[in-house]
Amino acid sequence: METLQELVSRAATELIRRQPAAVFSGAGVSEESGIPTFRGDEGLWKRYSPALYGNIPGLALAYLIRPRKLAGFFQDILDTFLEASPNPGHLALAELYKMGLMGPVITQNIDDLHRLAGSPDVIELHGSLMRWRCLKCGSRKDVSREDLARIKEILSRPGTGRVALARIGRRHLPRCSKCKGSMRPDVVAFGESLPGQDYNRAVSEAQRCRLMLILGTSGIVYPAASIPIIAKRTGAVLVEINPEKGGLTEMADIFIQGTCGKVLPLLLAEAKRFAKEDS
Ligand code: OAD
């Protein structure tokens, strides 16, 4: 059996041979930033049923029958999101990009951490909490962390029942700059389509790349999980980093068992060592 260092070394060799690589990432990449994954022991879907909180009709029902728990759900998400900052895994990816070894980051995450770390080309398949969409005219606008912190503070005031939640929606959530319509976070809930342009770009990047890093995802949510499958079918080598095996592991050419925050800096160090030897 190969040691961790041997696996990392083999991955770095492939990376240099097949640069620039594409990345396909999931919640595990942000776990070491303090954001629990969806399906882990402390995961969001362990604390809130995805049948109720993961889709729009369910959220509407939660508003009617469990408004306080719904307020808690939004608060929980904003809490972990606002406290999180990029970890060594995110930062190593951005550094690999600067070295010309990494291409686009295709992510299922809505937490903006790849971009904050300095990765300039991020394709957000499931949207972003930092962007909101008008329910009336479809216009989008960026919101700031301060806007989100203000919403979190309002939600944490005591007595967030149905009436209070409706008032918060009317008075305190972002409004469309064009038509003044109500807005919602531009994120994909279960049952909704992925943003077409982003998905199409992800498909063409998957077809183009010769190596794809699969980072911190269970790889079971489609159509997003089809991206590494497309890459594999069009000839890319797949390198997966995850403490546990998942839905895509069988297809991986190299599986490195470990966390992204630990393994990606090792991969970066090895790539730097090879680059130095070459110069
Ligand atoms: P999951 O919660 O399904 O999977 C997280 C993965 O990260 C698991 O495979 C863990 O083993 C792994 N993991 C945990 N800690 C890690 C670490 N420090 N480093 C590396 N890996 C680690 O999250 P996703 O696969 O992202 O969609 O879930 C996919 C989609 O399901 C999400 O985008 C979301 C969710 O429902 C929507 O909301 C539409």
PDB file of C-alpha atoms and ligand atoms in Angstrom:
ATOM      1  CA  MET A   1       0.000   0.000   0.000  1.00  0.00           C
ATOM      2  CA  GLU A   2       1.308   3.471  -0.883  1.00  0.00           C
ATOM      3  CA  THR A   3       2.046   5.929   1.912  1.00  0.00           C
ATOM      4  CA  LEU A   4       0.388   9.338   2.010  1.00  0.00           C
ATOM      5  CA  GLN A   5       3.587  10.953   0.749  1.00  0.00           C
ATOM      6  CA  GLU A   6       3.841   8.488  -2.159  1.00  0.00           C
ATOM      7  CA  LEU A   7       0.225   9.146  -3.170  1.00  0.00           C
ATOM      8  CA  VAL A   8       0.731  12.907  -2.986  1.00  0.00           C
ATOM      9  CA  SER A   9       3.894  12.602  -5.038  1.00  0.00           C
ATOM     10  CA  ARG A  10       2.113  10.553  -7.716  1.00  0.00           C
ATOM     11  CA  ALA A  11      -0.737  13.105  -7.790  1.00  0.00           C
ATOM     12  CA  ALA A  12       1.742  16.001  -8.122  1.00  0.00           C
ATOM     13  CA  THR A  13       3.518  14.229 -11.006  1.00  0.00           C
ATOM     14  CA  GLU A  14       0.193  13.797 -12.840  1.00  0.00           C
ATOM     15  CA  LEU A  15      -0.740  17.405 -12.052  1.00  0.00           C
ATOM     16  CA  ILE A  16       2.422  18.738 -13.617  1.00  0.00           C
ATOM     17  CA  ARG A  17       2.048  16.438 -16.626  1.00  0.00           C
ATOM     18  CA  ARG A  18      -1.625  17.356 -17.182  1.00  0.00           C
ATOM     19  CA  GLN A  19      -1.836  21.016 -16.083  1.00  0.00           C
ATOM     20  CA  PRO A  20      -3.948  23.042 -15.768  1.00  0.00           C
ATOM     21  CA  ALA A  21      -6.270  20.824 -13.755  1.00  0.00           C
ATOM     22  CA  ALA A  22      -9.914  21.494 -12.984  1.00  0.00           C
ATOM     23  CA  VAL A  23     -11.377  21.184  -9.491  1.00  0.00           C
ATOM     24  CA  PHE A  24     -14.733  19.750  -8.457  1.00  0.00           C
ATOM     25  CA  SER A  25     -15.416  20.581  -4.813  1.00  0.00           C
ATOM     26  CA  GLY A  26     -18.053  20.011  -2.160  1.00  0.00           C
ATOM     27  CA  ALA A  27     -18.812  20.828   1.453  1.00  0.00           C
ATOM     28  CA  GLY A  28     -15.816  18.864   2.812  1.00  0.00           C
ATOM     29  CA  VAL A  29     -13.415  21.526   1.484  1.00  0.00           C
ATOM     30  CA  SER A  30     -14.963  24.027   3.885  1.00  0.00           C
ATOM     31  CA  GLU A  31     -15.239  21.651   6.849  1.00  0.00           C
ATOM     32  CA  GLU A  32     -11.893  22.843   8.254  1.00  0.00           C
ATOM     33  CA  SER A  33     -13.211  26.418   7.981  1.00  0.00           C
ATOM     34  CA  GLY A  34     -15.850  25.463  10.541  1.00  0.00           C
ATOM     35  CA  ILE A  35     -18.775  24.869   8.155  1.00  0.00           C
ATOM     36  CA  PRO A  36     -20.288  21.441   8.858  1.00  0.00           C
ATOM     37  CA  THR A  37     -20.926  19.266   5.798  1.00  0.00           C
ATOM     38  CA  PHE A  38     -24.492  18.348   4.813  1.00  0.00           C
ATOM     39  CA  ARG A  39     -24.395  14.633   5.580  1.00  0.00           C
ATOM     40  CA  GLY A  40     -21.727  14.362   8.321  1.00  0.00           C
ATOM     41  CA  ASP A  41     -22.585  13.669  11.991  1.00  0.00           C
ATOM     42  CA  GLU A  42     -23.075  17.386  12.731  1.00  0.00           C
ATOM     43  CA  GLY A  43     -24.329  18.014   9.176  1.00  0.00           C
ATOM     44  CA  LEU A  44     -27.114  20.413   8.231  1.00  0.00           C
ATOM     45  CA  TRP A  45     -29.287  17.588   6.903  1.00  0.00           C
ATOM     46  CA  LYS A  46     -28.883  15.695  10.212  1.00  0.00           C
ATOM     47  CA  ARG A  47     -30.266  18.667  12.145  1.00  0.00           C
ATOM     48  CA  TYR A  48     -32.890  19.801   9.627  1.00  0.00           C
ATOM     49  CA  SER A  49     -34.808  17.404   7.420  1.00  0.00           C
ATOM     50  CA  PRO A  50     -33.966  18.101   3.764  1.00  0.00           C
ATOM     51  CA  ALA A  51     -37.539  17.066   2.898  1.00  0.00           C
ATOM     52  CA  LEU A  52     -38.735  20.198   4.709  1.00  0.00           C
ATOM     53  CA  TYR A  53     -35.774  22.603   4.633  1.00  0.00           C
ATOM     54  CA  GLY A  54     -34.078  21.611   1.376  1.00  0.00           C
ATOM     55  CA  ASN A  55     -36.756  22.716  -1.111  1.00  0.00           C
ATOM     56  CA  ILE A  56     -39.039  25.701  -1.661  1.00  0.00           C
ATOM     57  CA  PRO A  57     -42.454  24.027  -1.024  1.00  0.00           C
ATOM     58  CA  GLY A  58     -40.975  22.499   2.162  1.00  0.00           C
ATOM     59  CA  LEU A  59     -39.683  25.885   3.336  1.00  0.00           C
ATOM     60  CA  ALA A  60     -43.128  27.408   2.717  1.00  0.00           C
ATOM     61  CA  LEU A  61     -44.651  24.645   4.838  1.00  0.00           C
ATOM     62  CA  ALA A  62     -42.009  25.155   7.561  1.00  0.00           C
ATOM     63  CA  TYR A  63     -42.990  28.843   7.611  1.00  0.00           C
ATOM     64  CA  LEU A  64     -46.582  27.822   8.358  1.00  0.00           C
ATOM     65  CA  ILE A  65     -45.998  25.046  10.883  1.00  0.00           C
ATOM     66  CA  ARG A  66     -42.543  25.720  12.418  1.00  0.00           C
ATOM     67  CA  PRO A  67     -41.677  29.413  11.928  1.00  0.00           C
ATOM     68  CA  ARG A  68     -39.281  29.530  14.886  1.00  0.00           C
ATOM     69  CA  LYS A  69     -37.351  26.486  13.732  1.00  0.00           C
ATOM     70  CA  LEU A  70     -37.247  28.014  10.229  1.00  0.00           C
ATOM     71  CA  ALA A  71     -35.772  31.229  11.663  1.00  0.00           C
ATOM     72  CA  GLY A  72     -33.243  29.037  13.525  1.00  0.00           C
ATOM     73  CA  PHE A  73     -32.358  27.269  10.257  1.00  0.00           C
ATOM     74  CA  PHE A  74     -31.560  30.562   8.487  1.00  0.00           C
ATOM     75  CA  GLN A  75     -29.696  31.816  11.555  1.00  0.00           C
ATOM     76  CA  ASP A  76     -27.624  28.620  11.738  1.00  0.00           C
ATOM     77  CA  ILE A  77     -26.606  28.921   8.093  1.00  0.00           C
ATOM     78  CA  LEU A  78     -25.705  32.613   8.408  1.00  0.00           C
ATOM     79  CA  ASP A  79     -23.862  31.997  11.690  1.00  0.00           C
ATOM     80  CA  THR A  80     -21.462  29.372  10.331  1.00  0.00           C
ATOM     81  CA  PHE A  81     -21.113  31.196   7.007  1.00  0.00           C
ATOM     82  CA  LEU A  82     -20.213  34.559   8.545  1.00  0.00           C
ATOM     83  CA  GLU A  83     -17.666  33.055  10.941  1.00  0.00           C
ATOM     84  CA  ALA A  84     -15.870  31.044   8.269  1.00  0.00           C
ATOM     85  CA  SER A  85     -12.718  32.044   6.455  1.00  0.00           C
ATOM     86  CA  PRO A  86     -10.608  30.156   3.891  1.00  0.00           C
ATOM     87  CA  ASN A  87      -8.552  27.264   5.303  1.00  0.00           C
ATOM     88  CA  PRO A  88      -5.144  25.960   4.122  1.00  0.00           C
ATOM     89  CA  GLY A  89      -6.916  23.790   1.504  1.00  0.00           C
ATOM     90  CA  HIS A  90      -8.629  26.749  -0.190  1.00  0.00           C
ATOM     91  CA  LEU A  91      -5.388  28.742   0.000  1.00  0.00           C
ATOM     92  CA  ALA A  92      -3.278  25.938  -1.521  1.00  0.00           C
ATOM     93  CA  LEU A  93      -5.657  25.750  -4.505  1.00  0.00           C
ATOM     94  CA  ALA A  94      -5.344  29.498  -5.102  1.00  0.00           C
ATOM     95  CA  GLU A  95      -1.554  29.167  -4.952  1.00  0.00           C
ATOM     96  CA  LEU A  96      -1.612  26.295  -7.466  1.00  0.00           C
ATOM     97  CA  TYR A  97      -3.667  28.554  -9.756  1.00  0.00           C
ATOM     98  CA  LYS A  98      -0.984  31.249  -9.512  1.00  0.00           C
ATOM     99  CA  MET A  99       1.623  28.650 -10.514  1.00  0.00           C
ATOM    100  CA  GLY A 100      -0.456  27.912 -13.631  1.00  0.00           C
ATOM    101  CA  LEU A 101      -1.187  24.352 -12.499  1.00  0.00           C
ATOM    102  CA  MET A 102      -4.860  24.838 -11.686  1.00  0.00           C
ATOM    103  CA  GLY A 103      -7.751  25.992 -13.890  1.00  0.00           C
ATOM    104  CA  PRO A 104     -11.354  26.612 -12.874  1.00  0.00           C
ATOM    105  CA  VAL A 105     -12.840  25.564  -9.553  1.00  0.00           C
ATOM    106  CA  ILE A 106     -16.256  24.007 -10.132  1.00  0.00           C
ATOM    107  CA  THR A 107     -17.932  24.018  -6.745  1.00  0.00           C
ATOM    108  CA  GLN A 108     -21.197  22.897  -5.194  1.00  0.00           C
ATOM    109  CA  ASN A 109     -20.506  25.221  -2.256  1.00  0.00           C
ATOM    110  CA  ILE A 110     -22.386  28.464  -1.718  1.00  0.00           C
ATOM    111  CA  ASP A 111     -19.935  29.870   0.851  1.00  0.00           C
ATOM    112  CA  ASP A 112     -17.709  32.041  -1.386  1.00  0.00           C
ATOM    113  CA  LEU A 113     -14.552  30.693   0.316  1.00  0.00           C
ATOM    114  CA  HIS A 114     -12.717  29.631  -2.873  1.00  0.00           C
ATOM    115  CA  ARG A 115     -13.007  33.180  -4.171  1.00  0.00           C
ATOM    116  CA  LEU A 116     -12.057  34.726  -0.819  1.00  0.00           C
ATOM    117  CA  ALA A 117      -8.953  32.520  -0.814  1.00  0.00           C
ATOM    118  CA  GLY A 118      -7.911  34.014  -4.157  1.00  0.00           C
ATOM    119  CA  SER A 119      -9.133  31.485  -6.760  1.00  0.00           C
ATOM    120  CA  PRO A 120     -10.265  33.834  -9.526  1.00  0.00           C
ATOM    121  CA  ASP A 121     -12.231  31.395 -11.706  1.00  0.00           C
ATOM    122  CA  VAL A 122     -15.008  29.807  -9.650  1.00  0.00           C
ATOM    123  CA  ILE A 123     -18.076  28.167 -11.210  1.00  0.00           C
ATOM    124  CA  GLU A 124     -20.800  27.982  -8.564  1.00  0.00           C
ATOM    125  CA  LEU A 125     -23.087  25.140  -9.603  1.00  0.00           C
ATOM    126  CA  HIS A 126     -25.411  25.597  -6.629  1.00  0.00           C
ATOM    127  CA  GLY A 127     -25.257  29.400  -6.536  1.00  0.00           C
ATOM    128  CA  SER A 128     -23.930  31.666  -3.800  1.00  0.00           C
ATOM    129  CA  LEU A 129     -25.213  33.173  -0.569  1.00  0.00           C
ATOM    130  CA  MET A 130     -23.479  36.384  -1.590  1.00  0.00           C
ATOM    131  CA  ARG A 131     -25.808  36.856  -4.565  1.00  0.00           C
ATOM    132  CA  TRP A 132     -29.584  37.372  -4.367  1.00  0.00           C
ATOM    133  CA  ARG A 133     -32.212  37.031  -7.090  1.00  0.00           C
ATOM    134  CA  CYS A 134     -35.407  39.034  -7.619  1.00  0.00           C
ATOM    135  CA  LEU A 135     -38.529  36.888  -7.415  1.00  0.00           C
ATOM    136  CA  LYS A 136     -40.326  39.267  -9.793  1.00  0.00           C
ATOM    137  CA  CYS A 137     -37.918  40.191 -12.594  1.00  0.00           C
ATOM    138  CA  GLY A 138     -35.063  37.711 -12.026  1.00  0.00           C
ATOM    139  CA  SER A 139     -32.368  40.419 -11.666  1.00  0.00           C
ATOM    140  CA  ARG A 140     -29.443  39.496  -9.472  1.00  0.00           C
ATOM    141  CA  LYS A 141     -27.427  41.588  -7.085  1.00  0.00           C
ATOM    142  CA  ASP A 142     -24.446  41.048  -4.818  1.00  0.00           C
ATOM    143  CA  VAL A 143     -24.938  41.451  -1.081  1.00  0.00           C
ATOM    144  CA  SER A 144     -22.194  42.143   1.427  1.00  0.00           C
ATOM    145  CA  ARG A 145     -21.222  40.208   4.538  1.00  0.00           C
ATOM    146  CA  GLU A 146     -22.482  43.219   6.521  1.00  0.00           C
ATOM    147  CA  ASP A 147     -25.937  42.841   4.880  1.00  0.00           C
ATOM    148  CA  LEU A 148     -26.021  39.182   5.877  1.00  0.00           C
ATOM    149  CA  ALA A 149     -24.819  39.932   9.423  1.00  0.00           C
ATOM    150  CA  ARG A 150     -27.656  42.445   9.784  1.00  0.00           C
ATOM    151  CA  ILE A 151     -30.226  39.859   8.649  1.00  0.00           C
ATOM    152  CA  LYS A 152     -28.780  37.347  11.112  1.00  0.00           C
ATOM    153  CA  GLU A 153     -29.028  39.846  13.950  1.00  0.00           C
ATOM    154  CA  ILE A 154     -32.668  40.613  13.131  1.00  0.00           C
ATOM    155  CA  LEU A 155     -33.506  36.903  12.976  1.00  0.00           C
ATOM    156  CA  SER A 156     -31.965  36.343  16.396  1.00  0.00           C
ATOM    157  CA  ARG A 157     -34.304  38.787  18.125  1.00  0.00           C
ATOM    158  CA  PRO A 158     -36.751  36.994  20.432  1.00  0.00           C
ATOM    159  CA  GLY A 159     -40.214  36.012  19.235  1.00  0.00           C
ATOM    160  CA  THR A 160     -39.592  35.207  15.575  1.00  0.00           C
ATOM    161  CA  GLY A 161     -43.038  33.796  14.830  1.00  0.00           C
ATOM    162  CA  ARG A 162     -44.904  33.867  11.514  1.00  0.00           C
ATOM    163  CA  VAL A 163     -45.880  37.523  11.721  1.00  0.00           C
ATOM    164  CA  ALA A 164     -42.386  38.640  12.672  1.00  0.00           C
ATOM    165  CA  LEU A 165     -40.836  36.541   9.872  1.00  0.00           C
ATOM    166  CA  ALA A 166     -43.184  38.083   7.311  1.00  0.00           C
ATOM    167  CA  ARG A 167     -42.260  41.556   8.591  1.00  0.00           C
ATOM    168  CA  ILE A 168     -38.549  40.777   8.357  1.00  0.00           C
ATOM    169  CA  GLY A 169     -39.145  39.609   4.773  1.00  0.00           C
ATOM    170  CA  ARG A 170     -40.910  42.864   3.901  1.00  0.00           C
ATOM    171  CA  ARG A 171     -38.666  45.313   5.732  1.00  0.00           C
ATOM    172  CA  HIS A 172     -35.214  43.866   6.102  1.00  0.00           C
ATOM    173  CA  LEU A 173     -34.354  41.546   3.211  1.00  0.00           C
ATOM    174  CA  PRO A 174     -32.600  42.970   0.132  1.00  0.00           C
ATOM    175  CA  ARG A 175     -34.907  44.547  -2.480  1.00  0.00           C
ATOM    176  CA  CYS A 176     -34.393  44.456  -6.229  1.00  0.00           C
ATOM    177  CA  SER A 177     -32.602  47.587  -7.442  1.00  0.00           C
ATOM    178  CA  LYS A 178     -34.571  47.494 -10.714  1.00  0.00           C
ATOM    179  CA  CYS A 179     -38.207  46.706  -9.792  1.00  0.00           C
ATOM    180  CA  LYS A 180     -38.112  46.788  -5.966  1.00  0.00           C
ATOM    181  CA  GLY A 181     -39.344  43.172  -5.931  1.00  0.00           C
ATOM    182  CA  SER A 182     -38.606  40.758  -3.067  1.00  0.00           C
ATOM    183  CA  MET A 183     -35.396  38.812  -3.361  1.00  0.00           C
ATOM    184  CA  ARG A 184     -34.089  35.425  -2.223  1.00  0.00           C
ATOM    185  CA  PRO A 185     -30.563  34.018  -2.044  1.00  0.00           C
ATOM    186  CA  ASP A 186     -29.520  32.863  -5.512  1.00  0.00           C
ATOM    187  CA  VAL A 187     -28.898  29.295  -4.378  1.00  0.00           C
ATOM    188  CA  VAL A 188     -30.247  26.047  -5.787  1.00  0.00           C
ATOM    189  CA  ALA A 189     -32.708  24.136  -3.625  1.00  0.00           C
ATOM    190  CA  PHE A 190     -33.662  20.506  -4.275  1.00  0.00           C
ATOM    191  CA  GLY A 191     -35.990  20.237  -7.250  1.00  0.00           C
ATOM    192  CA  GLU A 192     -34.662  23.425  -8.867  1.00  0.00           C
ATOM    193  CA  SER A 193     -32.555  23.561 -12.025  1.00  0.00           C
ATOM    194  CA  LEU A 194     -28.890  24.386 -11.904  1.00  0.00           C
ATOM    195  CA  PRO A 195     -27.969  27.744 -13.465  1.00  0.00           C
ATOM    196  CA  GLY A 196     -27.765  26.732 -17.153  1.00  0.00           C
ATOM    197  CA  GLN A 197     -24.800  28.869 -18.142  1.00  0.00           C
ATOM    198  CA  ASP A 198     -22.705  27.689 -15.186  1.00  0.00           C
ATOM    199  CA  TYR A 199     -23.586  24.047 -15.736  1.00  0.00           C
ATOM    200  CA  ASN A 200     -22.730  24.288 -19.457  1.00  0.00           C
ATOM    201  CA  ARG A 201     -19.406  25.917 -18.672  1.00  0.00           C
ATOM    202  CA  ALA A 202     -18.676  23.206 -16.062  1.00  0.00           C
ATOM    203  CA  VAL A 203     -19.409  20.525 -18.674  1.00  0.00           C
ATOM    204  CA  SER A 204     -17.052  22.079 -21.213  1.00  0.00           C
ATOM    205  CA  GLU A 205     -14.303  22.503 -18.603  1.00  0.00           C
ATOM    206  CA  ALA A 206     -14.782  18.841 -17.618  1.00  0.00           C
ATOM    207  CA  GLN A 207     -14.418  17.822 -21.264  1.00  0.00           C
ATOM    208  CA  ARG A 208     -11.352  20.005 -21.705  1.00  0.00           C
ATOM    209  CA  CYS A 209      -9.331  19.189 -18.582  1.00  0.00           C
ATOM    210  CA  ARG A 210      -6.828  16.323 -18.450  1.00  0.00           C
ATOM    211  CA  LEU A 211      -6.908  16.042 -14.672  1.00  0.00           C
ATOM    212  CA  MET A 212      -9.693  16.759 -12.217  1.00  0.00           C
ATOM    213  CA  LEU A 213      -9.311  17.050  -8.448  1.00  0.00           C
ATOM    214  CA  ILE A 214     -12.437  15.824  -6.625  1.00  0.00           C
ATOM    215  CA  LEU A 215     -12.424  17.462  -3.219  1.00  0.00           C
ATOM    216  CA  GLY A 216     -14.624  16.894  -0.181  1.00  0.00           C
ATOM    217  CA  THR A 217     -17.826  15.714  -1.791  1.00  0.00           C
ATOM    218  CA  SER A 218     -20.018  12.663  -1.220  1.00  0.00           C
ATOM    219  CA  GLY A 219     -20.579  12.737  -5.010  1.00  0.00           C
ATOM    220  CA  ILE A 220     -24.167  11.602  -4.785  1.00  0.00           C
ATOM    221  CA  VAL A 221     -26.105  14.751  -5.732  1.00  0.00           C
ATOM    222  CA  TYR A 222     -26.915  15.013  -9.440  1.00  0.00           C
ATOM    223  CA  PRO A 223     -26.585  16.601 -11.923  1.00  0.00           C
ATOM    224  CA  ALA A 224     -23.523  18.187 -10.207  1.00  0.00           C
ATOM    225  CA  ALA A 225     -21.883  14.780  -9.613  1.00  0.00           C
ATOM    226  CA  SER A 226     -21.991  14.075 -13.351  1.00  0.00           C
ATOM    227  CA  ILE A 227     -19.164  16.631 -13.887  1.00  0.00           C
ATOM    228  CA  PRO A 228     -16.281  14.316 -12.808  1.00  0.00           C
ATOM    229  CA  ILE A 229     -17.944  11.455 -14.713  1.00  0.00           C
ATOM    230  CA  ILE A 230     -17.860  13.571 -17.882  1.00  0.00           C
ATOM    231  CA  ALA A 231     -14.208  14.420 -17.207  1.00  0.00           C
ATOM    232  CA  LYS A 232     -13.347  10.732 -16.794  1.00  0.00           C
ATOM    233  CA  ARG A 233     -15.195   9.737 -19.980  1.00  0.00           C
ATOM    234  CA  THR A 234     -13.297  12.336 -21.973  1.00  0.00           C
ATOM    235  CA  GLY A 235      -9.942  11.055 -20.766  1.00  0.00           C
ATOM    236  CA  ALA A 236      -9.117  13.016 -17.593  1.00  0.00           C
ATOM    237  CA  VAL A 237      -7.293  11.447 -14.670  1.00  0.00           C
ATOM    238  CA  LEU A 238      -9.317  11.799 -11.464  1.00  0.00           C
ATOM    239  CA  VAL A 239      -7.604  12.498  -8.144  1.00  0.00           C
ATOM    240  CA  GLU A 240      -9.896  12.425  -5.113  1.00  0.00           C
ATOM    241  CA  ILE A 241      -9.098  13.793  -1.649  1.00  0.00           C
ATOM    242  CA  ASN A 242     -11.510  12.820   1.114  1.00  0.00           C
ATOM    243  CA  PRO A 243     -11.262  11.151   4.542  1.00  0.00           C
ATOM    244  CA  GLU A 244     -13.949   8.705   3.351  1.00  0.00           C
ATOM    245  CA  LYS A 245     -14.863   6.913   0.157  1.00  0.00           C
ATOM    246  CA  GLY A 246     -17.973   8.183  -1.652  1.00  0.00           C
ATOM    247  CA  GLY A 247     -20.069   7.923  -4.790  1.00  0.00           C
ATOM    248  CA  LEU A 248     -17.196   8.846  -7.157  1.00  0.00           C
ATOM    249  CA  THR A 249     -14.312   6.972  -5.484  1.00  0.00           C
ATOM    250  CA  GLU A 250     -14.591   3.873  -7.652  1.00  0.00           C
ATOM    251  CA  MET A 251     -13.801   5.992 -10.706  1.00  0.00           C
ATOM    252  CA  ALA A 252     -10.855   7.807  -9.111  1.00  0.00           C
ATOM    253  CA  ASP A 253      -7.395   6.960 -10.454  1.00  0.00           C
ATOM    254  CA  ILE A 254      -5.760   8.202  -7.266  1.00  0.00           C
ATOM    255  CA  PHE A 255      -7.657   8.288  -3.962  1.00  0.00           C
ATOM    256  CA  ILE A 256      -5.904  10.154  -1.169  1.00  0.00           C
ATOM    257  CA  GLN A 257      -7.525   9.470   2.164  1.00  0.00           C
ATOM    258  CA  GLY A 258      -7.250  12.641   4.228  1.00  0.00           C
ATOM    259  CA  THR A 259      -8.668  16.095   4.719  1.00  0.00           C
ATOM    260  CA  CYS A 260      -8.288  18.836   2.114  1.00  0.00           C
ATOM    261  CA  GLY A 261      -6.790  21.219   4.693  1.00  0.00           C
ATOM    262  CA  LYS A 262      -3.924  18.766   5.246  1.00  0.00           C
ATOM    263  CA  VAL A 263      -3.469  17.101   1.838  1.00  0.00           C
ATOM    264  CA  LEU A 264      -3.745  20.127  -0.498  1.00  0.00           C
ATOM    265  CA  PRO A 265      -0.832  21.990   1.174  1.00  0.00           C
ATOM    266  CA  LEU A 266       1.224  18.758   0.792  1.00  0.00           C
ATOM    267  CA  LEU A 267       0.290  18.626  -2.895  1.00  0.00           C
ATOM    268  CA  LEU A 268       1.281  22.277  -3.290  1.00  0.00           C
ATOM    269  CA  ALA A 269       4.634  21.671  -1.556  1.00  0.00           C
ATOM    270  CA  GLU A 270       5.347  18.676  -3.798  1.00  0.00           C
ATOM    271  CA  ALA A 271       4.390  20.620  -6.962  1.00  0.00           C
ATOM    272  CA  LYS A 272       6.712  23.452  -5.863  1.00  0.00           C
ATOM    273  CA  ARG A 273       9.535  20.962  -5.246  1.00  0.00           C
ATOM    274  CA  PHE A 274       9.117  19.497  -8.757  1.00  0.00           C
ATOM    275  CA  ALA A 275       8.942  22.975 -10.310  1.00  0.00           C
ATOM    276  CA  LYS A 276      12.191  23.927  -8.528  1.00  0.00           C
ATOM    277  CA  GLU A 277      13.950  20.758  -9.671  1.00  0.00           C
ATOM    278  CA  ASP A 278      12.932  21.540 -13.270  1.00  0.00           C
ATOM    279  CA  SER A 279      14.226  25.133 -13.242  1.00  0.00           C
TER     280      SER A 279
HETATM  281  P1  OAD B   1     -21.864  16.092   1.721  1.00  0.00           P
HETATM  282  O1  OAD B   1     -22.198  16.493   3.105  1.00  0.00           O
HETATM  283  O2  OAD B   1     -22.807  15.187   1.024  1.00  0.00           O
HETATM  284  O3  OAD B   1     -20.430  15.396   1.698  1.00  0.00           O
HETATM  285  C1  OAD B   1     -19.326  15.973   2.303  1.00  0.00           C
HETATM  286  C2  OAD B   1     -18.102  15.155   1.973  1.00  0.00           C
HETATM  287  O4  OAD B   1     -16.963  15.803   2.516  1.00  0.00           O
HETATM  288  C3  OAD B   1     -18.105  13.731   2.513  1.00  0.00           C
HETATM  289  O5  OAD B   1     -17.694  12.849   1.497  1.00  0.00           O
HETATM  290  C4  OAD B   1     -17.065  13.776   3.651  1.00  0.00           C
HETATM  291  O6  OAD B   1     -16.385  12.537   3.809  1.00  0.00           O
HETATM  292  C5  OAD B   1     -16.123  14.830   3.125  1.00  0.00           C
HETATM  293  N1  OAD B   1     -15.319  15.545   4.125  1.00  0.00           N
HETATM  294  C6  OAD B   1     -15.621  15.869   5.402  1.00  0.00           C
HETATM  295  N2  OAD B   1     -14.636  16.597   5.960  1.00  0.00           N
HETATM  296  C7  OAD B   1     -13.691  16.753   5.003  1.00  0.00           C
HETATM  297  C8  OAD B   1     -12.435  17.439   4.949  1.00  0.00           C
HETATM  298  N3  OAD B   1     -11.986  18.134   5.987  1.00  0.00           N
HETATM  299  N4  OAD B   1     -11.724  17.392   3.788  1.00  0.00           N
HETATM  300  C9  OAD B   1     -12.197  16.695   2.722  1.00  0.00           C
HETATM  301  N5  OAD B   1     -13.373  16.059   2.712  1.00  0.00           N
HETATM  302  C10 OAD B   1     -14.118  16.076   3.834  1.00  0.00           C
HETATM  303  O7  OAD B   1     -21.613  17.449   0.902  1.00  0.00           O
HETATM  304  P2  OAD B   1     -21.619  17.656  -0.692  1.00  0.00           P
HETATM  305  O8  OAD B   1     -21.045  16.476  -1.373  1.00  0.00           O
HETATM  306  O9  OAD B   1     -21.015  18.973  -0.950  1.00  0.00           O
HETATM  307  O10 OAD B   1     -26.866  20.744  -2.477  1.00  0.00           O
HETATM  308  O11 OAD B   1     -23.167  17.708  -0.976  1.00  0.00           O
HETATM  309  C11 OAD B   1     -23.617  17.944  -2.271  1.00  0.00           C
HETATM  310  C12 OAD B   1     -24.859  18.769  -2.262  1.00  0.00           C
HETATM  311  O12 OAD B   1     -25.833  18.168  -1.376  1.00  0.00           O
HETATM  312  C13 OAD B   1     -24.689  20.173  -1.693  1.00  0.00           C
HETATM  313  O13 OAD B   1     -24.189  21.094  -2.618  1.00  0.00           O
HETATM  314  C14 OAD B   1     -26.076  20.523  -1.286  1.00  0.00           C
HETATM  315  C15 OAD B   1     -26.438  19.232  -0.577  1.00  0.00           C
HETATM  316  O14 OAD B   1     -27.779  18.980  -0.411  1.00  0.00           O
HETATM  317  C16 OAD B   1     -27.943  21.529  -2.442  1.00  0.00           C
HETATM  318  O15 OAD B   1     -28.283  22.089  -1.430  1.00  0.00           O
HETATM  319  C17 OAD B   1     -28.640  21.636  -3.761  1.00  0.00           C
END
